[in-house]
PDB file of C-alpha atoms in Angstrom:
ATOM      1  CA  UNK A   1       0.000   0.000   0.000  1.00 72.00           C
ATOM      2  CA  UNK A   2       0.984   3.549  -0.583  1.00 87.00           C
ATOM      3  CA  UNK A   3      -0.263   6.628   1.262  1.00 88.00           C
ATOM      4  CA  UNK A   4      -0.953   9.759  -0.782  1.00 86.00           C
ATOM      5  CA  UNK A   5      -2.031  12.890   1.103  1.00 85.00           C
ATOM      6  CA  UNK A   6      -3.125  10.813   4.083  1.00 84.00           C
ATOM      7  CA  UNK A   7      -5.190   8.339   2.051  1.00 84.00           C
ATOM      8  CA  UNK A   8      -4.222   4.716   1.495  1.00 88.00           C
ATOM      9  CA  UNK A   9      -4.227   3.802  -2.182  1.00 85.00           C
ATOM     10  CA  UNK A  10      -4.762   0.332  -3.567  1.00 80.00           C
ATOM     11  CA  UNK A  11      -1.352   0.119  -5.177  1.00 81.00           C
ATOM     12  CA  UNK A  12       0.993  -2.756  -4.347  1.00 83.00           C
ATOM     13  CA  UNK A  13       4.499  -1.312  -4.169  1.00 83.00           C
ATOM     14  CA  UNK A  14       6.008  -4.824  -4.390  1.00 82.00           C
ATOM     15  CA  UNK A  15       4.487  -5.368  -7.831  1.00 86.00           C
ATOM     16  CA  UNK A  16       7.096  -2.963  -9.229  1.00 89.00           C
ATOM     17  CA  UNK A  17      10.849  -3.380  -9.519  1.00 87.00           C
ATOM     18  CA  UNK A  18      11.914   0.033  -8.250  1.00 86.00           C
ATOM     19  CA  UNK A  19      10.653   3.290  -6.819  1.00 84.00           C
ATOM     20  CA  UNK A  20      10.743   5.101 -10.138  1.00 86.00           C
ATOM     21  CA  UNK A  21       8.191   2.639 -11.554  1.00 87.00           C
ATOM     22  CA  UNK A  22       5.976   3.273  -8.517  1.00 87.00           C
ATOM     23  CA  UNK A  23       6.154   7.023  -9.123  1.00 86.00           C
ATOM     24  CA  UNK A  24       5.318   6.528 -12.820  1.00 87.00           C
ATOM     25  CA  UNK A  25       2.275   4.425 -11.904  1.00 87.00           C
ATOM     26  CA  UNK A  26       1.069   7.017  -9.392  1.00 87.00           C
ATOM     27  CA  UNK A  27       1.223   9.676 -12.108  1.00 87.00           C
ATOM     28  CA  UNK A  28      -0.406   7.468 -14.747  1.00 87.00           C
ATOM     29  CA  UNK A  29      -3.329   6.666 -12.451  1.00 85.00           C
ATOM     30  CA  UNK A  30      -3.961  10.386 -11.927  1.00 87.00           C
ATOM     31  CA  UNK A  31      -3.513  10.440  -8.155  1.00 84.00           C
ATOM     32  CA  UNK A  32      -1.533  13.668  -8.498  1.00 85.00           C
ATOM     33  CA  UNK A  33      -3.418  15.443 -11.279  1.00 84.00           C
ATOM     34  CA  UNK A  34      -3.283  19.231 -10.804  1.00 79.00           C
ATOM     35  CA  UNK A  35      -1.094  18.730  -7.745  1.00 84.00           C
ATOM     36  CA  UNK A  36       2.569  19.330  -6.925  1.00 83.00           C
ATOM     37  CA  UNK A  37       4.538  16.880  -4.797  1.00 85.00           C
ATOM     38  CA  UNK A  38       5.862  18.584  -1.676  1.00 84.00           C
ATOM     39  CA  UNK A  39       7.287  15.614   0.281  1.00 86.00           C
ATOM     40  CA  UNK A  40       8.061  11.941  -0.230  1.00 88.00           C
ATOM     41  CA  UNK A  41       8.843   9.643   2.680  1.00 89.00           C
ATOM     42  CA  UNK A  42      10.450   6.247   2.144  1.00 86.00           C
ATOM     43  CA  UNK A  43      10.473   4.120   5.275  1.00 86.00           C
ATOM     44  CA  UNK A  44       9.443   7.284   7.157  1.00 86.00           C
ATOM     45  CA  UNK A  45      12.546   9.189   6.066  1.00 84.00           C
ATOM     46  CA  UNK A  46      12.553  12.132   3.626  1.00 85.00           C
ATOM     47  CA  UNK A  47      13.292  10.733   0.192  1.00 79.00           C
ATOM     48  CA  UNK A  48      15.147  13.816  -1.065  1.00 69.00           C
ATOM     49  CA  UNK A  49      17.604  13.658   1.802  1.00 53.00           C
ATOM     50  CA  UNK A  50      18.388   9.953   1.400  1.00 52.00           C
ATOM     51  CA  UNK A  51      18.323   9.293  -2.319  1.00 52.00           C
ATOM     52  CA  UNK A  52      18.158  12.535  -4.282  1.00 50.00           C
ATOM     53  CA  UNK A  53      17.161  11.819  -7.893  1.00 61.00           C
ATOM     54  CA  UNK A  54      17.923   8.108  -7.549  1.00 76.00           C
ATOM     55  CA  UNK A  55      14.463   6.545  -7.469  1.00 79.00           C
ATOM     56  CA  UNK A  56      15.420   3.997 -10.133  1.00 79.00           C
ATOM     57  CA  UNK A  57      18.144   2.666  -7.810  1.00 76.00           C
ATOM     58  CA  UNK A  58      15.755   1.895  -4.947  1.00 80.00           C
ATOM     59  CA  UNK A  59      14.359  -1.608  -5.250  1.00 83.00           C
ATOM     60  CA  UNK A  60      10.856  -2.084  -3.904  1.00 84.00           C
ATOM     61  CA  UNK A  61      12.100  -4.948  -1.714  1.00 86.00           C
ATOM     62  CA  UNK A  62      13.808  -2.234   0.366  1.00 83.00           C
ATOM     63  CA  UNK A  63      10.563  -0.279   0.832  1.00 85.00           C
ATOM     64  CA  UNK A  64       8.512  -0.905   3.954  1.00 86.00           C
ATOM     65  CA  UNK A  65       6.424   2.255   3.721  1.00 86.00           C
ATOM     66  CA  UNK A  66       5.898   4.971   1.129  1.00 88.00           C
ATOM     67  CA  UNK A  67       4.083   8.243   1.666  1.00 90.00           C
ATOM     68  CA  UNK A  68       3.613  11.071  -0.831  1.00 90.00           C
ATOM     69  CA  UNK A  69       2.399  14.507   0.215  1.00 89.00           C
ATOM     70  CA  UNK A  70       1.235  17.099  -2.272  1.00 87.00           C
ATOM     71  CA  UNK A  71      -0.556  20.403  -2.605  1.00 86.00           C
ATOM     72  CA  UNK A  72      -2.837  21.713  -5.332  1.00 84.00           C
ATOM     73  CA  UNK A  73      -1.328  24.000  -7.924  1.00 82.00           C
ATOM     74  CA  UNK A  74      -3.727  26.705  -6.706  1.00 82.00           C
ATOM     75  CA  UNK A  75      -2.440  26.363  -3.122  1.00 85.00           C
ATOM     76  CA  UNK A  76       1.169  26.557  -4.320  1.00 85.00           C
ATOM     77  CA  UNK A  77       0.425  29.552  -6.544  1.00 85.00           C
ATOM     78  CA  UNK A  78      -1.350  31.325  -3.692  1.00 85.00           C
ATOM     79  CA  UNK A  79       1.653  30.690  -1.420  1.00 87.00           C
ATOM     80  CA  UNK A  80       3.970  32.087  -4.095  1.00 88.00           C
ATOM     81  CA  UNK A  81       2.025  35.355  -4.153  1.00 88.00           C
ATOM     82  CA  UNK A  82       2.689  35.744  -0.415  1.00 89.00           C
ATOM     83  CA  UNK A  83       6.410  35.290  -1.086  1.00 91.00           C
ATOM     84  CA  UNK A  84       6.204  37.842  -3.897  1.00 92.00           C
ATOM     85  CA  UNK A  85       4.958  40.444  -1.402  1.00 91.00           C
ATOM     86  CA  UNK A  86       8.161  39.815   0.544  1.00 93.00           C
ATOM     87  CA  UNK A  87      10.226  40.206  -2.623  1.00 94.00           C
ATOM     88  CA  UNK A  88       8.579  43.583  -3.296  1.00 94.00           C
ATOM     89  CA  UNK A  89       9.713  44.730   0.154  1.00 94.00           C
ATOM     90  CA  UNK A  90      13.235  43.442  -0.550  1.00 94.00           C
ATOM     91  CA  UNK A  91      13.279  45.354  -3.853  1.00 94.00           C
ATOM     92  CA  UNK A  92      12.148  48.534  -2.087  1.00 95.00           C
ATOM     93  CA  UNK A  93      14.790  48.138   0.622  1.00 95.00           C
ATOM     94  CA  UNK A  94      17.459  47.404  -1.961  1.00 95.00           C
ATOM     95  CA  UNK A  95      16.499  50.444  -4.031  1.00 95.00           C
ATOM     96  CA  UNK A  96      16.780  52.732  -0.987  1.00 96.00           C
ATOM     97  CA  UNK A  97      20.142  51.260  -0.020  1.00 96.00           C
ATOM     98  CA  UNK A  98      21.606  51.610  -3.511  1.00 95.00           C
ATOM     99  CA  UNK A  99      20.434  55.225  -3.734  1.00 95.00           C
ATOM    100  CA  UNK A 100      22.026  56.015  -0.368  1.00 95.00           C
ATOM    101  CA  UNK A 101      25.330  54.387  -1.372  1.00 95.00           C
ATOM    102  CA  UNK A 102      25.478  56.398  -4.594  1.00 93.00           C
ATOM    103  CA  UNK A 103      24.801  59.614  -2.664  1.00 93.00           C
ATOM    104  CA  UNK A 104      27.623  58.692  -0.259  1.00 93.00           C
ATOM    105  CA  UNK A 105      29.936  58.193  -3.283  1.00 91.00           C
ATOM    106  CA  UNK A 106      30.399  54.511  -2.415  1.00 91.00           C
ATOM    107  CA  UNK A 107      30.121  53.670  -6.102  1.00 89.00           C
ATOM    108  CA  UNK A 108      31.719  50.203  -6.079  1.00 92.00           C
ATOM    109  CA  UNK A 109      29.397  48.781  -3.415  1.00 93.00           C
ATOM    110  CA  UNK A 110      26.425  50.620  -4.909  1.00 93.00           C
ATOM    111  CA  UNK A 111      27.049  49.102  -8.344  1.00 94.00           C
ATOM    112  CA  UNK A 112      27.408  45.614  -6.888  1.00 94.00           C
ATOM    113  CA  UNK A 113      24.170  45.949  -4.951  1.00 94.00           C
ATOM    114  CA  UNK A 114      22.475  47.520  -7.977  1.00 94.00           C
ATOM    115  CA  UNK A 115      23.296  44.402 -10.022  1.00 94.00           C
ATOM    116  CA  UNK A 116      21.801  42.234  -7.281  1.00 94.00           C
ATOM    117  CA  UNK A 117      18.703  44.443  -7.357  1.00 94.00           C
ATOM    118  CA  UNK A 118      18.396  43.952 -11.123  1.00 92.00           C
ATOM    119  CA  UNK A 119      18.686  40.165 -10.710  1.00 93.00           C
ATOM    120  CA  UNK A 120      16.013  40.060  -8.015  1.00 94.00           C
ATOM    121  CA  UNK A 121      13.735  42.298 -10.078  1.00 92.00           C
ATOM    122  CA  UNK A 122      14.196  40.115 -13.179  1.00 91.00           C
ATOM    123  CA  UNK A 123      13.373  36.938 -11.219  1.00 92.00           C
ATOM    124  CA  UNK A 124      10.375  38.654  -9.640  1.00 92.00           C
ATOM    125  CA  UNK A 125       8.948  39.671 -13.027  1.00 89.00           C
ATOM    126  CA  UNK A 126       9.527  36.190 -14.471  1.00 89.00           C
ATOM    127  CA  UNK A 127       7.734  34.524 -11.569  1.00 88.00           C
ATOM    128  CA  UNK A 128       4.841  36.973 -11.681  1.00 86.00           C
ATOM    129  CA  UNK A 129       4.505  36.545 -15.444  1.00 82.00           C
ATOM    130  CA  UNK A 130       4.616  32.763 -15.118  1.00 82.00           C
ATOM    131  CA  UNK A 131       1.828  32.772 -12.514  1.00 82.00           C
ATOM    132  CA  UNK A 132      -0.255  35.023 -14.689  1.00 77.00           C
ATOM    133  CA  UNK A 133       0.274  32.888 -17.805  1.00 76.00           C
ATOM    134  CA  UNK A 134      -0.214  29.492 -16.136  1.00 72.00           C
ATOM    135  CA  UNK A 135      -3.532  30.537 -14.645  1.00 71.00           C
ATOM    136  CA  UNK A 136      -4.730  32.444 -17.725  1.00 62.00           C
ATOM    137  CA  UNK A 137      -5.423  35.443 -15.538  1.00 64.00           C
ATOM    138  CA  UNK A 138      -7.272  38.491 -16.781  1.00 59.00           C
ATOM    139  CA  UNK A 139      -5.470  41.621 -18.002  1.00 58.00           C
ATOM    140  CA  UNK A 140      -7.467  43.981 -15.787  1.00 54.00           C
ATOM    141  CA  UNK A 141      -5.136  43.423 -12.818  1.00 59.00           C
ATOM    142  CA  UNK A 142      -2.836  46.206 -14.073  1.00 74.00           C
ATOM    143  CA  UNK A 143       0.071  43.884 -14.847  1.00 80.00           C
ATOM    144  CA  UNK A 144       0.696  45.233 -18.354  1.00 82.00           C
ATOM    145  CA  UNK A 145       0.482  48.877 -17.322  1.00 85.00           C
ATOM    146  CA  UNK A 146       2.894  48.548 -14.392  1.00 88.00           C
ATOM    147  CA  UNK A 147       5.234  46.349 -16.450  1.00 87.00           C
ATOM    148  CA  UNK A 148       5.406  48.963 -19.212  1.00 89.00           C
ATOM    149  CA  UNK A 149       6.180  51.674 -16.663  1.00 90.00           C
ATOM    150  CA  UNK A 150       8.849  49.470 -15.101  1.00 89.00           C
ATOM    151  CA  UNK A 151      10.423  48.661 -18.481  1.00 89.00           C
ATOM    152  CA  UNK A 152      10.620  52.331 -19.470  1.00 92.00           C
ATOM    153  CA  UNK A 153      12.201  53.169 -16.125  1.00 93.00           C
ATOM    154  CA  UNK A 154      14.842  50.457 -16.485  1.00 90.00           C
ATOM    155  CA  UNK A 155      15.667  51.633 -20.001  1.00 92.00           C
ATOM    156  CA  UNK A 156      16.233  55.126 -18.607  1.00 93.00           C
ATOM    157  CA  UNK A 157      18.272  53.776 -15.684  1.00 93.00           C
ATOM    158  CA  UNK A 158      20.471  51.767 -18.079  1.00 91.00           C
ATOM    159  CA  UNK A 159      21.251  54.911 -20.097  1.00 92.00           C
ATOM    160  CA  UNK A 160      22.095  56.820 -16.908  1.00 92.00           C
ATOM    161  CA  UNK A 161      24.278  53.935 -15.750  1.00 90.00           C
ATOM    162  CA  UNK A 162      26.219  54.000 -19.015  1.00 90.00           C
ATOM    163  CA  UNK A 163      26.870  57.723 -18.504  1.00 91.00           C
ATOM    164  CA  UNK A 164      27.988  57.024 -14.912  1.00 91.00           C
ATOM    165  CA  UNK A 165      25.728  59.733 -13.555  1.00 92.00           C
ATOM    166  CA  UNK A 166      25.384  58.203 -10.108  1.00 93.00           C
ATOM    167  CA  UNK A 167      23.395  61.032  -8.505  1.00 94.00           C
ATOM    168  CA  UNK A 168      20.805  60.941 -11.285  1.00 95.00           C
ATOM    169  CA  UNK A 169      20.610  57.156 -10.898  1.00 94.00           C
ATOM    170  CA  UNK A 170      20.067  57.618  -7.159  1.00 95.00           C
ATOM    171  CA  UNK A 171      17.253  60.092  -7.943  1.00 95.00           C
ATOM    172  CA  UNK A 172      15.617  57.632 -10.348  1.00 95.00           C
ATOM    173  CA  UNK A 173      15.794  54.875  -7.757  1.00 95.00           C
ATOM    174  CA  UNK A 174      14.413  57.017  -4.965  1.00 94.00           C
ATOM    175  CA  UNK A 175      11.750  59.006  -6.787  1.00 95.00           C
ATOM    176  CA  UNK A 176      10.635  56.652  -9.572  1.00 94.00           C
ATOM    177  CA  UNK A 177      11.738  53.083  -8.842  1.00 95.00           C
ATOM    178  CA  UNK A 178      10.400  52.981  -5.267  1.00 95.00           C
ATOM    179  CA  UNK A 179       6.898  54.309  -6.130  1.00 94.00           C
ATOM    180  CA  UNK A 180       6.786  51.939  -9.095  1.00 92.00           C
ATOM    181  CA  UNK A 181       7.722  48.978  -6.897  1.00 93.00           C
ATOM    182  CA  UNK A 182       4.843  49.809  -4.550  1.00 92.00           C
ATOM    183  CA  UNK A 183       2.390  49.452  -7.445  1.00 91.00           C
ATOM    184  CA  UNK A 184       3.305  45.775  -7.752  1.00 91.00           C
ATOM    185  CA  UNK A 185       1.580  45.112  -4.430  1.00 90.00           C
ATOM    186  CA  UNK A 186      -1.836  45.847  -5.898  1.00 87.00           C
ATOM    187  CA  UNK A 187      -0.975  43.744  -8.968  1.00 86.00           C
ATOM    188  CA  UNK A 188      -0.012  40.798  -6.756  1.00 88.00           C
ATOM    189  CA  UNK A 189      -3.201  41.241  -4.742  1.00 86.00           C
ATOM    190  CA  UNK A 190      -5.305  41.149  -7.923  1.00 84.00           C
ATOM    191  CA  UNK A 191      -3.469  38.079  -9.215  1.00 84.00           C
ATOM    192  CA  UNK A 192      -3.912  36.356  -5.863  1.00 83.00           C
ATOM    193  CA  UNK A 193      -7.657  37.024  -6.031  1.00 83.00           C
ATOM    194  CA  UNK A 194      -7.807  35.657  -9.583  1.00 80.00           C
ATOM    195  CA  UNK A 195      -5.993  32.494  -8.473  1.00 82.00           C
ATOM    196  CA  UNK A 196      -8.507  32.006  -5.656  1.00 78.00           C
ATOM    197  CA  UNK A 197     -11.397  32.387  -8.098  1.00 77.00           C
ATOM    198  CA  UNK A 198      -9.840  29.810 -10.421  1.00 71.00           C
ATOM    199  CA  UNK A 199      -9.794  27.198  -7.634  1.00 62.00           C
TER     200      UNK A 199
END
């Protein structure tokens, strides 16, 4: 027997040669449709910590118990929006810090932190876009409008960076980037509401 999300399933683990075949059967039978695996326990120990990516090497004769825990894609997506709120706050804090460093003429550290800020912002936009696309969310949540504003701002900031006008870059960060970042909170809130409605 195998336990999936607290329910025993009529699936004989010993009828397979290895754990990978068990996983394949679980997927084929649709036990995890529209769900994402969060934990797997083999013999009551976390699978990822014992045998990372080696399910084909685990013979079923070694398995005494198998438990799979999962969450719906909607639950995961909703959790991601909460994390995105935190990222917005990190972006705001990073923008303030970079602006302050440029004003203090600490250009080397400011540039290093600015690059980190760009990386975080890029990852944030990719994740937000992915959520929006995967859930076919409506356009009325302001995503496109705020994204266009953000893109224009980053184009301007890139030009200023090339000219090494650090004070102007600090001004852009403080007076345009920070207010723009705040707008993402309402976008995330709207996307979160759309995800809930799609459940």
